[in-house]
Structures are given as structure tokens and as C-alpha cells.
Coordinates of C-alpha atoms in Angstrom, one line a residue:
M1 CA 0.0 0.0 0.0
D2 CA 1.3 3.4 -0.9
T3 CA 2.0 5.7 2.0
A4 CA 3.8 8.6 0.4
K5 CA 1.4 11.4 -0.5
S6 CA 1.9 14.6 -2.4
T7 CA 1.0 18.1 -1.3
P8 CA -2.7 18.5 -0.4
S9 CA -4.9 20.3 -2.9
R10 CA -8.5 21.4 -3.0
W11 CA -8.8 19.4 -6.3
F12 CA -8.4 16.0 -4.5
L13 CA -10.2 14.4 -1.6
T14 CA -6.9 12.6 -1.0
P15 CA -3.6 13.8 -2.4
P16 CA -2.2 11.5 -5.1
S17 CA 0.5 9.1 -4.1
T18 CA 4.0 9.9 -5.0
E19 CA 4.7 6.2 -5.5
A20 CA 2.2 5.4 -8.2
D21 CA 3.6 4.6 -11.7
V22 CA 0.5 5.9 -13.4
R23 CA -2.4 8.1 -12.5
L24 CA -6.0 7.9 -13.7
F25 CA -7.7 11.3 -13.1
C26 CA -11.5 10.8 -12.9
F27 CA -13.9 13.7 -13.5
P28 CA -17.3 13.5 -11.8
Y29 CA -20.6 13.4 -13.6
S30 CA -22.9 16.4 -13.7
G31 CA -24.2 17.5 -10.3
C32 CA -21.8 15.2 -8.4
G33 CA -18.5 15.4 -6.7
A34 CA -15.4 13.1 -6.3
S35 CA -17.2 10.8 -3.9
M36 CA -19.2 9.3 -6.8
F37 CA -16.2 7.1 -7.4
R38 CA -16.3 5.7 -3.9
N39 CA -17.2 2.2 -5.3
W40 CA -14.2 2.2 -7.6
P41 CA -11.0 0.4 -6.6
T42 CA -8.2 2.7 -5.5
R43 CA -6.0 1.1 -8.2
I44 CA -6.6 -0.3 -11.6
G45 CA -3.6 -2.2 -12.9
P46 CA -0.6 0.1 -12.5
A47 CA -2.7 3.2 -12.1
E48 CA -3.8 5.0 -8.9
V49 CA -7.5 6.1 -9.3
V50 CA -7.5 9.8 -8.5
P51 CA -11.1 11.3 -8.4
L52 CA -11.1 15.1 -9.0
Q53 CA -13.1 17.4 -6.8
L54 CA -14.7 20.3 -8.6
P55 CA -15.8 23.7 -7.2
G56 CA -19.3 24.1 -5.7
R57 CA -19.8 20.6 -4.4
E58 CA -19.1 18.4 -1.3
N59 CA -16.1 19.8 0.6
R60 CA -16.0 22.7 -1.9
T61 CA -19.7 23.7 -1.5
R62 CA -18.9 27.3 -0.4
E63 CA -17.0 28.0 -3.6
P64 CA -18.8 29.4 -6.6
H65 CA -19.6 27.2 -9.6
F66 CA -16.8 27.1 -12.2
G67 CA -18.9 28.6 -15.0
T68 CA -18.0 27.1 -18.4
Y69 CA -16.0 24.0 -19.1
E70 CA -13.3 26.3 -20.6
E71 CA -13.1 28.3 -17.3
L72 CA -13.0 25.0 -15.3
A73 CA -10.2 23.7 -17.4
D74 CA -8.1 26.8 -16.9
Q75 CA -8.5 26.5 -13.1
L76 CA -8.1 22.8 -12.9
V77 CA -5.0 22.5 -15.1
E78 CA -3.2 25.1 -13.0
G79 CA -4.2 23.3 -9.9
I80 CA -3.1 19.8 -10.9
A81 CA -0.1 20.7 -13.1
E82 CA 2.5 19.4 -10.6
H83 CA 0.8 16.0 -10.6
L84 CA 1.3 15.5 -14.4
D85 CA 4.8 14.4 -13.7
R86 CA 4.4 10.7 -14.8
P87 CA 2.3 8.7 -17.3
Y88 CA -1.4 9.4 -16.7
A89 CA -4.9 9.1 -18.3
V90 CA -8.2 10.9 -17.7
F91 CA -11.7 9.4 -17.4
G92 CA -15.0 11.1 -17.7
H93 CA -18.6 9.8 -18.0
C94 CA -21.3 11.8 -19.7
G95 CA -21.2 15.2 -18.2
G96 CA -17.7 14.5 -16.9
A97 CA -16.3 13.5 -20.3
L98 CA -16.5 17.0 -21.8
P99 CA -14.6 18.9 -19.1
A100 CA -12.1 16.1 -19.0
F101 CA -11.6 16.6 -22.8
E102 CA -11.4 20.4 -22.5
S103 CA -8.8 20.0 -19.7
V104 CA -6.7 17.9 -22.1
V105 CA -7.0 20.6 -24.7
R106 CA -5.7 23.2 -22.2
I107 CA -2.9 20.9 -21.1
V108 CA -1.7 20.6 -24.7
E109 CA -2.1 24.3 -25.4
R110 CA 0.1 25.1 -22.4
G111 CA 2.8 22.7 -23.4
L112 CA 2.4 20.5 -20.4
R113 CA 2.8 16.7 -20.4
P114 CA -0.3 15.3 -22.2
P115 CA -2.1 12.2 -21.1
E116 CA -1.3 8.9 -22.6
R117 CA -5.0 8.2 -23.1
V118 CA -8.4 9.8 -22.6
F119 CA -11.3 7.5 -21.6
V120 CA -14.7 8.9 -22.5
S121 CA -17.9 7.1 -21.4
S122 CA -21.5 7.7 -22.6
Q123 CA -20.9 11.1 -24.3
V124 CA -20.9 12.3 -27.8
A125 CA -17.8 14.1 -29.2
P126 CA -17.7 17.9 -28.7
Q127 CA -18.4 18.6 -32.4
D128 CA -21.6 16.5 -32.1
G129 CA -23.1 18.2 -29.1
P130 CA -24.6 19.4 -27.1
Y131 CA -26.6 16.2 -26.7
G132 CA -28.6 14.6 -23.9
R133 CA -32.1 14.4 -22.5
F134 CA -31.0 16.3 -19.3
L135 CA -30.3 19.4 -21.4
G136 CA -34.0 19.8 -22.2
L137 CA -35.4 19.4 -18.7
D138 CA -36.7 22.2 -16.5
E139 CA -35.7 22.4 -12.8
A140 CA -38.5 20.1 -11.7
G141 CA -37.3 17.5 -14.2
L142 CA -33.7 17.9 -13.1
R143 CA -34.8 17.5 -9.5
A144 CA -36.4 14.2 -10.2
E145 CA -33.3 13.0 -12.1
L146 CA -31.2 14.1 -9.1
V147 CA -33.2 12.0 -6.7
A148 CA -32.8 9.1 -9.1
L149 CA -29.1 9.7 -9.3
L150 CA -28.7 9.8 -5.6
A151 CA -30.5 6.5 -5.3
A152 CA -28.2 5.0 -7.9
L153 CA -25.3 6.2 -5.8
G154 CA -26.8 4.4 -2.8
A155 CA -27.6 7.6 -0.9
A156 CA -30.7 8.2 1.1
R157 CA -32.9 11.1 0.0
P158 CA -31.5 14.2 1.6
P159 CA -33.6 17.0 3.3
E160 CA -35.2 19.3 0.8
E161 CA -32.9 22.2 1.6
M162 CA -29.9 20.0 0.9
L163 CA -31.5 18.8 -2.3
D164 CA -31.9 22.5 -3.3
L165 CA -28.2 22.9 -3.0
Y166 CA -27.5 19.8 -5.1
L167 CA -30.0 21.0 -7.7
E168 CA -28.3 24.4 -8.0
V169 CA -25.0 22.7 -8.9
L170 CA -26.7 20.3 -11.4
V171 CA -28.5 23.2 -13.1
A172 CA -25.2 25.1 -13.5
D173 CA -23.5 22.0 -14.8
V174 CA -26.2 21.4 -17.3
E175 CA -25.9 25.0 -18.5
A176 CA -22.1 24.5 -19.0
N177 CA -22.9 21.5 -21.1
K178 CA -25.4 23.4 -23.2
K179 CA -22.7 26.0 -24.0
Y180 CA -20.0 23.6 -25.0
R181 CA -19.3 22.7 -28.6
K182 CA -15.9 22.5 -30.3
D183 CA -15.2 21.6 -33.9
A184 CA -12.7 18.8 -34.5
A185 CA -9.4 20.6 -35.4
G186 CA -6.2 18.6 -35.7
S187 CA -5.1 15.6 -33.6
L188 CA -4.4 15.5 -29.9
P189 CA -1.1 13.8 -29.0
C190 CA -2.8 11.0 -27.1
A191 CA -5.1 8.0 -27.6
V192 CA -8.8 7.9 -26.9
T193 CA -11.0 5.0 -25.7
A194 CA -14.7 5.6 -26.2
L195 CA -16.7 3.4 -23.8
G196 CA -20.4 2.9 -24.7
W197 CA -23.0 0.8 -22.9
D198 CA -25.3 -1.6 -24.7
A199 CA -28.5 -0.6 -22.6
D200 CA -27.7 3.1 -22.3
V201 CA -30.8 5.0 -23.5
E202 CA -29.4 8.4 -22.5
V203 CA -26.4 8.4 -24.9
P204 CA -26.6 5.5 -27.3
H205 CA -23.1 4.1 -28.1
A206 CA -23.8 4.4 -31.8
L207 CA -23.4 8.2 -31.4
M208 CA -19.9 8.2 -30.0
G209 CA -17.9 7.7 -33.2
G210 CA -16.9 11.3 -33.5
W211 CA -14.2 10.9 -30.8
A212 CA -12.0 9.3 -33.4
D213 CA -11.7 12.6 -35.2
W214 CA -9.6 14.1 -32.4
V215 CA -6.7 11.7 -32.5
A216 CA -4.5 9.8 -35.0
R217 CA -6.3 7.1 -36.9
D218 CA -4.7 4.3 -35.1
A219 CA -5.0 6.0 -31.7
A220 CA -8.8 5.6 -31.3
R221 CA -10.6 2.6 -29.9
K222 CA -14.3 2.1 -29.1
E223 CA -15.7 -0.6 -26.8
V224 CA -19.3 -1.4 -25.9
L225 CA -19.8 -2.8 -22.4
A226 CA -22.8 -4.4 -20.8
G227 CA -24.9 -2.0 -18.8
T228 CA -27.0 1.1 -18.5
H229 CA -26.1 4.8 -18.1
Y230 CA -25.3 4.4 -14.4
T231 CA -23.6 1.0 -14.5
F232 CA -20.1 2.6 -14.4
L233 CA -20.8 3.8 -10.8
D234 CA -20.1 0.3 -9.4
A235 CA -16.9 -0.3 -11.5
P236 CA -18.1 -3.5 -13.1
A237 CA -15.5 -6.1 -14.0
D238 CA -15.6 -5.5 -17.8
L239 CA -15.1 -1.8 -17.3
V240 CA -12.2 -2.3 -15.0
A241 CA -10.8 -4.8 -17.5
A242 CA -11.1 -2.4 -20.3
L243 CA -9.4 0.4 -18.4
E244 CA -6.7 -1.9 -17.1
R245 CA -5.8 -3.2 -20.6
D246 CA -5.1 0.3 -21.8
L247 CA -3.4 1.5 -18.5
K248 CA -1.0 -1.4 -18.6
A249 CA 0.1 -0.4 -22.0
M250 CA 1.3 2.9 -20.6
V251 CA 4.2 1.4 -18.5

């Protein structure tokens, strides 16, 4: 077990280990914080799983929302730059995939070490969006979805005033998604794995082909796993195996 930890940062619930060979930075889904990865293993193959904590949620509730994905990426890249000192990958599911991608764009623009691979799950490519049922829901609809999401996470329904705070974050996250679109322009210096789910009615895997436009032809891979939109929360064996296969290739 790793005991050496790096300098604490508001972007992590727990500072990344200084002994990990590889890091897998995980972006939370819309309306959620880093704790949504609590059912994931702390390591997948050679990689330490490093959930990222975004402003306005959980232990950062008192901070204002980040605004747009571009603004978030600017803040986040500055905050985690010192931790990009070894091979790493990023993972984002649905509303987490787009800020993960935009952060990679910022990393490349700043001349920092790029990831070896980007894992995107249940999300269309930036040039094909914005896309998703959530984007057309009013606050009442988003509130109902939030209750369902909390249940999927195994959480009891919180008091209404707490639910109001969660809803405020979700609404702001959805607005950021609505504003984000980026035309495919050139290749990123990394690989991408697009992970779809065979029973996902929110983002059908057939719509995810556009991710291949962002990387070299031989650097894109798509895999369809068994499950629904929320199956990833429990880190099912086939998801872990898909991640591990690509992460092992990084060392």
C-alpha cells in the first residue's frame, strides 16, 4: 500500500500518491463530486485512481460554480499541473467527459505533459453536441433526475434544503454542457478510448464515433460494455478490465 502522498490540494479528496507509476484522473458526472467514485477500486492495474473534486460541491460547497468548461479547465490545469509528472490518463462519464476533454486541450495548449489516453464514457464528441435528455429538462425534471441519481449512488434522499443545493449545482453543470461545442481541429497527442453501454438509453453508443476525429487514426478505440447509463458507478468487471488493458500499455 502506498503511504507517500503529495501536497494536499482542493482538487483532490486525498492527495495523489508519489509512488504510483500511473495516475487515472477521474472527472465527476454532472451534479456530483469526487465521492461518486467511492465504489471504484483505489488502483486499476498500474494506475492509482484519482477522483477530482470540482468547485461548488461536497467539501467545496462554499466555492462558486466554475462557470463554463473552458473556465473550469483553466482553473483545474493550473491546480493539478504538478501532478502531471508521470504517465497518466483521464476518465469522464457523460457530463464528466467534456470537461475532461477540455482540460486535455488546455494541457496541450500550455505545453504540459499530455495524457497517454483519454477515456470517455457515454458522451458524444464535442463537435456532435450538445446532446442529452437532461439538457431539455426544467428544474422540476432535473430535481427528479437528481433524486434518481442519488438513489443510484446508494444515498438516502437528503432533506429538501440540501436537495436544493445539489440542484443548484446540477443546473449550473447542465448550463455549462449546453454552451460547450468544439469543432474537431487537428489531432491531440494521445489516444482515446470511447466506452459505450449496450443498454444506455441516455447516450446510445452508436453516437460516439466522433471521438476518433480528435486523434490519429490508429489511436482511437471504441468498446461497448454491458450495462445502462449508471452501471459505471459500481466499476463492473468488464469496465475495470477495459481500463486496465489500456493502462497497462502505458508502462
